Coordinates of C-alpha atoms in Angstrom, one line a residue:
M1 CA 148.4 206.5 24.0
T2 CA 147.4 203.0 22.8
L3 CA 145.8 200.4 24.9
L4 CA 149.1 198.4 25.0
N5 CA 151.0 201.5 26.3
L6 CA 148.7 202.2 29.2
Q7 CA 150.5 202.9 32.5
P8 CA 150.8 199.9 34.8
S9 CA 148.6 201.6 37.4
A10 CA 145.9 202.0 34.9
L11 CA 146.1 198.4 33.7
G12 CA 146.1 197.2 37.3
L13 CA 143.1 199.4 38.3
S14 CA 141.1 198.1 35.4
A15 CA 142.0 194.5 36.2
V16 CA 141.2 194.9 39.9
L17 CA 137.8 196.5 39.1
L18 CA 137.0 193.8 36.6
A19 CA 137.8 191.0 39.1
L20 CA 135.8 192.7 41.8
V21 CA 132.8 193.3 39.6
F22 CA 132.7 189.6 38.6
A23 CA 133.3 188.5 42.2
A24 CA 130.3 190.6 43.3
A25 CA 128.2 189.2 40.4
T26 CA 129.2 185.7 41.4
W27 CA 128.2 186.2 45.0
G28 CA 124.9 187.6 43.8
V29 CA 124.3 184.5 41.7
G30 CA 125.1 182.4 44.7
R31 CA 122.0 183.8 46.5
V32 CA 119.7 182.5 43.7
P33 CA 117.7 179.5 45.0
A34 CA 118.9 176.0 43.9
I35 CA 122.2 177.3 42.7
N36 CA 125.6 175.6 43.4
S37 CA 126.6 177.9 46.3
R38 CA 129.9 176.1 47.0
A39 CA 131.0 176.7 43.4
T40 CA 129.9 180.4 43.5
Q41 CA 131.7 181.1 46.8
S42 CA 134.9 179.4 45.6
W43 CA 134.9 181.3 42.3
A44 CA 134.2 184.6 44.0
W45 CA 137.1 184.1 46.4
T46 CA 139.3 183.2 43.4
L47 CA 138.5 186.6 41.8
V48 CA 138.9 188.5 45.1
T49 CA 142.3 186.9 45.6
M50 CA 143.3 187.8 42.1
A51 CA 142.2 191.4 42.7
L52 CA 144.3 191.6 46.0
S53 CA 147.4 190.3 44.2
L54 CA 147.0 192.9 41.5
V55 CA 146.7 195.6 44.2
C56 CA 150.0 194.4 45.7
W57 CA 151.7 194.3 42.3
S58 CA 150.4 197.7 41.1
W59 CA 150.6 199.8 44.3
G60 CA 152.9 197.9 46.5
Q61 CA 156.1 198.9 44.7
D62 CA 156.5 201.9 47.0
K63 CA 155.6 199.9 50.1
G64 CA 158.5 197.6 49.9
F65 CA 159.8 194.4 48.4
L66 CA 157.8 192.1 50.8
I67 CA 154.4 193.6 49.8
S68 CA 154.9 193.8 46.0
F69 CA 156.8 190.6 45.6
L70 CA 156.2 188.2 48.5
L71 CA 152.5 189.0 49.3
G72 CA 151.5 189.7 45.7
N73 CA 153.0 186.5 44.3
T74 CA 151.8 184.4 47.2
L75 CA 148.3 185.6 46.7
V76 CA 148.4 184.8 43.0
V77 CA 149.5 181.3 43.8
L78 CA 146.6 181.0 46.2
C79 CA 144.4 182.2 43.4
S80 CA 145.5 179.3 41.2
V81 CA 144.7 176.9 44.0
L82 CA 141.2 178.4 44.4
F83 CA 140.8 178.3 40.6
L84 CA 141.2 174.5 40.6
R85 CA 138.9 174.1 43.6
S86 CA 136.2 176.2 41.9
M87 CA 136.2 174.0 38.8
C88 CA 136.0 170.8 40.9
C89 CA 133.1 172.3 42.9
L90 CA 131.3 173.2 39.7
V91 CA 131.0 169.5 38.7
G92 CA 130.7 168.2 42.3
Q93 CA 134.1 166.6 42.1
A94 CA 135.9 166.1 45.4
V95 CA 139.4 167.5 45.3
H96 CA 142.1 166.1 47.6
V97 CA 143.6 168.6 50.0
G98 CA 147.0 167.0 49.4
C99 CA 146.8 167.9 45.7
L100 CA 145.9 171.5 46.5
M101 CA 148.8 171.7 49.0
A102 CA 151.2 170.3 46.5
Q103 CA 150.1 172.8 43.9
F104 CA 150.6 175.6 46.4
V105 CA 154.1 174.4 47.4
V106 CA 155.1 174.2 43.7
G107 CA 153.8 177.8 43.2
V108 CA 155.7 179.3 46.2
S109 CA 158.9 177.3 45.7
G110 CA 160.3 179.9 43.2
I111 CA 159.2 182.8 45.5
A112 CA 161.1 181.1 48.4
A113 CA 164.1 180.6 46.2
V114 CA 164.2 184.3 45.4
L115 CA 163.8 185.3 49.1
L116 CA 166.0 182.8 50.8
A117 CA 168.7 182.0 48.1
S118 CA 168.8 185.2 46.2
A119 CA 167.8 183.4 43.0
P120 CA 166.8 185.3 39.9
R121 CA 163.2 186.5 39.9
S122 CA 162.6 184.3 36.9
Y123 CA 162.4 181.4 39.3
A124 CA 159.3 182.8 40.8
V125 CA 157.8 183.5 37.3
V126 CA 158.3 179.9 36.3
S127 CA 156.9 178.4 39.6
I128 CA 153.8 180.6 39.4
A129 CA 153.3 179.6 35.8
L130 CA 153.6 176.0 36.7
S131 CA 151.0 176.4 39.5
F132 CA 148.5 177.9 37.0
F133 CA 149.4 175.2 34.5
F134 CA 148.7 172.5 37.2
A135 CA 145.4 174.2 38.0
A136 CA 144.2 174.6 34.4
T137 CA 145.2 171.1 33.3
G138 CA 143.6 169.6 36.4
A139 CA 140.4 171.5 35.7
L140 CA 140.5 170.5 32.1
V141 CA 140.6 166.9 33.0
V142 CA 137.8 167.3 35.6
L143 CA 135.5 169.2 33.2
S144 CA 136.2 167.2 30.1
R145 CA 135.3 163.9 31.9
H146 CA 131.9 165.4 32.9
R147 CA 129.2 164.4 30.5
K148 CA 126.9 167.3 31.0
I149 CA 129.8 169.8 30.7
R150 CA 130.8 168.3 27.4
A151 CA 127.2 168.5 26.2
S152 CA 126.9 172.2 27.1
V153 CA 128.0 175.2 24.9
A154 CA 128.9 177.0 28.1
G155 CA 131.0 174.0 29.2
W156 CA 133.0 174.1 26.0
V157 CA 133.6 177.8 26.4
L158 CA 134.8 177.2 29.9
I159 CA 137.1 174.4 28.6
A160 CA 138.5 176.8 25.9
C161 CA 139.2 179.4 28.6
L162 CA 141.1 176.8 30.6
G163 CA 143.2 176.0 27.5
A164 CA 143.9 179.7 27.1
V165 CA 145.0 179.8 30.7
C166 CA 147.4 177.0 30.1
L167 CA 148.8 178.9 27.0
F168 CA 148.8 182.3 28.7
F169 CA 150.3 181.5 32.1
V170 CA 153.0 179.1 30.7
A171 CA 153.9 179.7 27.1
F172 CA 153.0 183.4 26.9
R173 CA 154.5 184.2 30.3
L174 CA 157.8 182.5 29.4
L175 CA 157.8 184.3 26.0
V176 CA 157.4 187.6 28.0
M177 CA 160.5 186.7 29.9
A178 CA 162.5 186.1 26.7
F179 CA 161.2 189.0 24.6
G180 CA 159.5 191.4 27.0
G181 CA 162.4 193.7 27.9
G182 CA 165.0 191.9 29.9
A183 CA 164.8 192.6 33.7
E184 CA 161.5 194.3 33.3
A185 CA 159.9 191.2 32.0
V186 CA 159.8 189.6 35.4
Q187 CA 158.0 192.5 36.9
P188 CA 154.3 191.6 37.1
M189 CA 153.1 195.1 36.0
A190 CA 156.1 196.1 33.8
A191 CA 155.3 198.9 31.4
T192 CA 156.2 197.1 28.1
Q193 CA 154.0 196.5 25.1
V194 CA 154.3 192.7 25.6
Q195 CA 153.3 193.1 29.2
G196 CA 150.4 195.3 28.2
L197 CA 149.2 192.7 25.8
A198 CA 149.5 190.0 28.5
M199 CA 147.3 192.1 30.8
W200 CA 144.6 192.6 28.2
V201 CA 144.6 188.8 27.4
A202 CA 144.2 188.2 31.2
H203 CA 141.3 190.7 31.2
L204 CA 139.6 188.8 28.4
I205 CA 140.2 185.3 30.0
V206 CA 138.8 186.5 33.4
M207 CA 135.7 188.0 31.7
V208 CA 134.9 185.1 29.4
A209 CA 135.7 182.4 32.1
S210 CA 133.5 184.2 34.7
L211 CA 130.6 184.5 32.3
S212 CA 130.8 180.9 31.1
F213 CA 131.2 179.7 34.8
M214 CA 127.9 181.5 35.7
W215 CA 126.3 180.2 32.5
V216 CA 127.1 176.6 33.5
L217 CA 125.7 177.3 37.0
F218 CA 122.4 178.5 35.6
E219 CA 122.2 175.5 33.3
Q220 CA 122.8 173.2 36.3
R221 CA 120.1 175.1 38.2
R222 CA 117.6 174.7 35.4
E223 CA 118.3 170.9 35.2
A224 CA 118.0 170.6 39.0
L225 CA 114.7 172.4 39.1
Q226 CA 113.4 170.3 36.2
A227 CA 114.5 167.1 37.9
R228 CA 113.0 168.3 41.2
S229 CA 109.7 169.0 39.5
Q230 CA 109.6 165.4 38.3
L231 CA 110.2 163.8 41.7
D232 CA 107.9 163.2 44.6
E233 CA 109.1 165.6 47.3
L234 CA 108.7 163.2 50.2
T235 CA 110.1 160.0 48.8
G236 CA 112.3 161.1 46.0
V237 CA 110.8 158.7 43.5
L238 CA 109.1 159.9 40.2
S239 CA 105.8 161.6 40.4
R240 CA 102.8 160.0 38.6
S241 CA 103.1 162.3 35.6
A242 CA 106.8 162.0 35.3
F243 CA 106.6 158.2 35.6
L244 CA 104.1 158.0 32.8
D245 CA 106.1 160.4 30.7
S246 CA 109.2 158.3 31.2
A247 CA 107.7 154.8 30.9
L248 CA 107.4 154.4 27.2
K249 CA 111.0 155.0 26.2
P250 CA 112.5 152.0 28.0
L251 CA 109.8 149.9 26.4
E252 CA 110.6 150.8 22.8
H253 CA 112.4 147.5 22.0
A254 CA 110.9 145.4 24.7
T255 CA 109.2 142.1 23.9
V256 CA 107.9 141.7 27.4
Y257 CA 107.6 143.9 30.4
S258 CA 106.0 143.8 33.8
V259 CA 104.2 146.2 36.1
A260 CA 103.9 146.0 39.9
V261 CA 101.6 148.1 42.0
L262 CA 102.6 148.5 45.6
D263 CA 100.4 149.7 48.5
V264 CA 101.5 150.3 52.1
D265 CA 99.3 148.2 54.5
Q266 CA 97.4 150.2 57.1
L267 CA 99.2 153.5 56.5
D268 CA 96.1 155.3 57.9
T269 CA 96.6 153.5 61.2
F270 CA 100.2 154.7 61.5
N271 CA 99.0 158.2 60.8
E272 CA 96.2 158.1 63.4
R273 CA 98.2 156.4 66.1
F274 CA 101.7 157.9 65.7
G275 CA 101.1 161.1 63.7
R276 CA 101.7 162.0 60.0
A277 CA 105.4 162.4 60.5
L278 CA 105.7 158.7 61.3
G279 CA 103.5 157.9 58.3
D280 CA 105.9 159.9 56.1
A281 CA 108.8 157.9 57.6
V282 CA 107.0 154.7 56.7
L283 CA 106.7 155.8 53.0
Q284 CA 110.3 156.7 52.9
H285 CA 111.3 153.4 54.4
V286 CA 109.2 151.5 51.8
T287 CA 110.6 153.4 48.8
A288 CA 114.1 152.9 50.1
Q289 CA 113.6 149.1 50.4
A290 CA 112.0 149.0 47.0
A291 CA 114.7 151.0 45.3
R292 CA 117.4 148.5 46.6
A293 CA 115.6 145.7 44.9
L294 CA 115.3 147.3 41.5
R295 CA 117.6 147.2 38.5
G296 CA 119.1 150.3 36.9
M297 CA 116.6 150.3 34.0
D298 CA 113.5 149.9 36.3
L299 CA 111.3 152.8 37.2
I300 CA 109.3 153.6 40.3
G301 CA 106.7 156.3 40.8
R302 CA 104.3 157.5 43.4
F303 CA 100.7 157.2 42.2
G304 CA 98.8 158.0 45.4
E305 CA 99.2 158.7 49.1
D306 CA 100.3 155.1 49.8
E307 CA 100.4 153.6 46.3
F308 CA 103.5 153.2 44.1
C309 CA 103.9 151.8 40.6
I310 CA 107.0 149.9 39.4
L311 CA 107.9 149.3 35.8
L312 CA 110.3 146.4 34.9
P313 CA 111.2 146.7 31.2
H314 CA 112.1 143.3 29.7
G315 CA 111.0 141.7 32.9
D316 CA 108.9 138.6 32.6
E317 CA 106.4 137.2 35.1
A318 CA 109.0 135.2 37.0
E319 CA 111.3 138.2 37.4
A320 CA 108.5 140.4 38.4
Q321 CA 107.4 137.9 41.1
A322 CA 110.9 137.6 42.4
V323 CA 111.4 141.3 42.6
S324 CA 108.0 141.9 44.3
R325 CA 108.6 139.1 46.8
H326 CA 112.0 140.5 47.7
I327 CA 110.4 144.0 48.3
C328 CA 107.7 142.6 50.5
Q329 CA 110.1 140.5 52.5
S330 CA 112.6 143.4 52.8
V331 CA 110.0 145.9 54.0
A332 CA 108.6 143.4 56.6
A333 CA 112.0 142.3 57.8
N334 CA 113.6 145.7 58.3
P335 CA 112.3 147.9 61.0
L336 CA 112.0 151.7 60.5
Q337 CA 115.3 153.4 61.2
G338 CA 116.0 156.4 63.4
L339 CA 112.9 156.3 65.4
P340 CA 112.8 156.5 69.2
G341 CA 111.1 153.8 71.2
P342 CA 110.4 150.2 70.3
E343 CA 110.9 148.8 66.8
L344 CA 108.2 149.6 64.3
R345 CA 107.6 147.5 61.2
C346 CA 105.3 147.8 58.3
S347 CA 104.2 145.7 55.4
V348 CA 103.1 146.1 51.8
S349 CA 100.7 144.4 49.4
M350 CA 101.7 144.1 45.7
G351 CA 100.0 143.2 42.5
V352 CA 102.0 142.1 39.4
A353 CA 100.9 142.1 35.7
T354 CA 103.1 141.0 32.8
A355 CA 102.5 141.9 29.1
W356 CA 104.0 140.3 26.0
V357 CA 104.6 142.5 23.0
P358 CA 104.1 140.8 19.6
S359 CA 106.8 141.5 17.0
Q360 CA 104.2 143.0 14.6
L361 CA 103.5 145.9 17.0
A362 CA 105.6 149.0 16.4
S363 CA 105.8 149.9 20.1
V364 CA 103.9 149.9 23.4
T365 CA 101.3 152.6 23.6
M366 CA 100.1 154.5 26.6
P367 CA 96.7 152.7 26.6
D368 CA 98.6 149.4 26.6
L369 CA 100.7 150.5 29.6
Q370 CA 97.7 151.8 31.5
A371 CA 95.8 148.6 30.9
A372 CA 98.8 146.7 32.5
I373 CA 98.9 149.1 35.4
Q374 CA 95.1 148.6 36.0
R375 CA 95.5 144.8 36.0
A376 CA 98.4 145.1 38.5
S377 CA 96.3 147.4 40.6
D378 CA 93.4 145.0 40.7
A379 CA 95.8 142.2 41.7
M380 CA 97.1 144.5 44.5
F381 CA 93.6 145.1 45.8
L382 CA 93.0 141.4 45.9
A383 CA 96.2 141.0 47.9
K384 CA 95.0 143.5 50.4
S385 CA 91.6 141.9 50.6
M386 CA 93.3 138.6 51.5
G387 CA 95.1 140.1 54.5
G388 CA 97.9 142.0 53.0
Q389 CA 101.7 141.5 53.1
Q390 CA 101.6 139.3 50.0
V391 CA 102.0 139.4 46.2
Q392 CA 99.2 138.6 43.8
V393 CA 99.8 138.0 40.1
A394 CA 97.4 138.8 37.3
H395 CA 97.7 136.1 34.6
A396 CA 96.6 136.2 30.9
G397 CA 98.4 139.4 30.3
A398 CA 99.6 138.7 26.7
F399 CA 99.4 141.4 24.1
D400 CA 97.2 140.0 21.3
A401 CA 94.5 141.1 19.0
H402 CA 92.0 141.2 21.9
R403 CA 94.0 143.3 24.2
A404 CA 91.4 146.1 24.2
Q405 CA 88.7 143.7 25.5
P406 CA 88.0 143.5 29.2
Y407 CA 90.1 140.9 31.0
D408 CA 89.0 138.6 33.8
A409 CA 90.0 140.5 36.9
G410 CA 89.3 137.5 39.0
H411 CA 91.8 135.3 37.2
L412 CA 94.5 135.9 39.8
A413 CA 96.9 133.6 41.5
R414 CA 98.6 134.1 44.9
V415 CA 102.4 133.8 44.9

């Protein structure tokens, strides 16, 4: 007996076991920390629904028409709906409930026509095929528009599986109706060679799609953990090391850039009077106000307990002053949110340094950047010594042949 001539019950059992094994594996993957649990749960339920439909098709023939036809086919339509939802969850794409409902209605329309109007069973075959075609093409659109999926080998494997689903559940299924043995062709588990080939193709698609789905999940987890390691846990801005690692790239073609160093005024007083939890809220408030004032290319990182560094690529002194003033004013003008009791406000002191990059220099080096940060830091300390809640600018920050020499830290001007 060849693989194509296996009995329907044997084919059904192998498909059910395969779906349940991958469902259990997907649930297990969902328990891994930092994994996309919504996607894993949705995909696991997709596979479980597929297994239940195969159970109804394979062993429901003796239990009556309603179990084998109505329940089995309705479950497989539900499987197509969960399939689309899983792919959307994988890329964090919201899927409209109305779209899923429309897909379900299309899928069950042929089933209803067979039950209520005594239509040929081929109506149900076509409506179920259209439901899967809708799911696969919708998922193809969602995944192919996602940049990280397109950049991933696993993503392309998953996209190829979706293309196979389109081919299998529409073109191949309709070919089965035409050449699979007449009336037997519309039986989900009919014992024909064409149906046997269809079942083995389904096995392969389920296996490869599940493996690539989990592969994508682990790639997403690795990227999330890597990004999390680069961020300050409390404020969500870059850590000091991540800031310095990322700072030189946006300066590759810059002719001028500015650095601002920000320090929260009297943070220790907040911690002593109200507790460290409120001090943490102050830091989160400050970084939120600062982030709103920055451009998309700008970077902000936490350099100390209450000290932050801001890089403005291509930003000259006037732009850096304007951004810093805006941050100072926003922090002072907006009270801390979500706190009981009277309004609490805080303030910041900032120092700004600007550096010009001569055309003969290949690029900005790390010592150059650190020198600019140090000048901005000195300007910030001067701002604090003069009462805080102000911006000080360190002038004479041009890149020239003498940039390695000490600068006059006292040559500062208050904004």
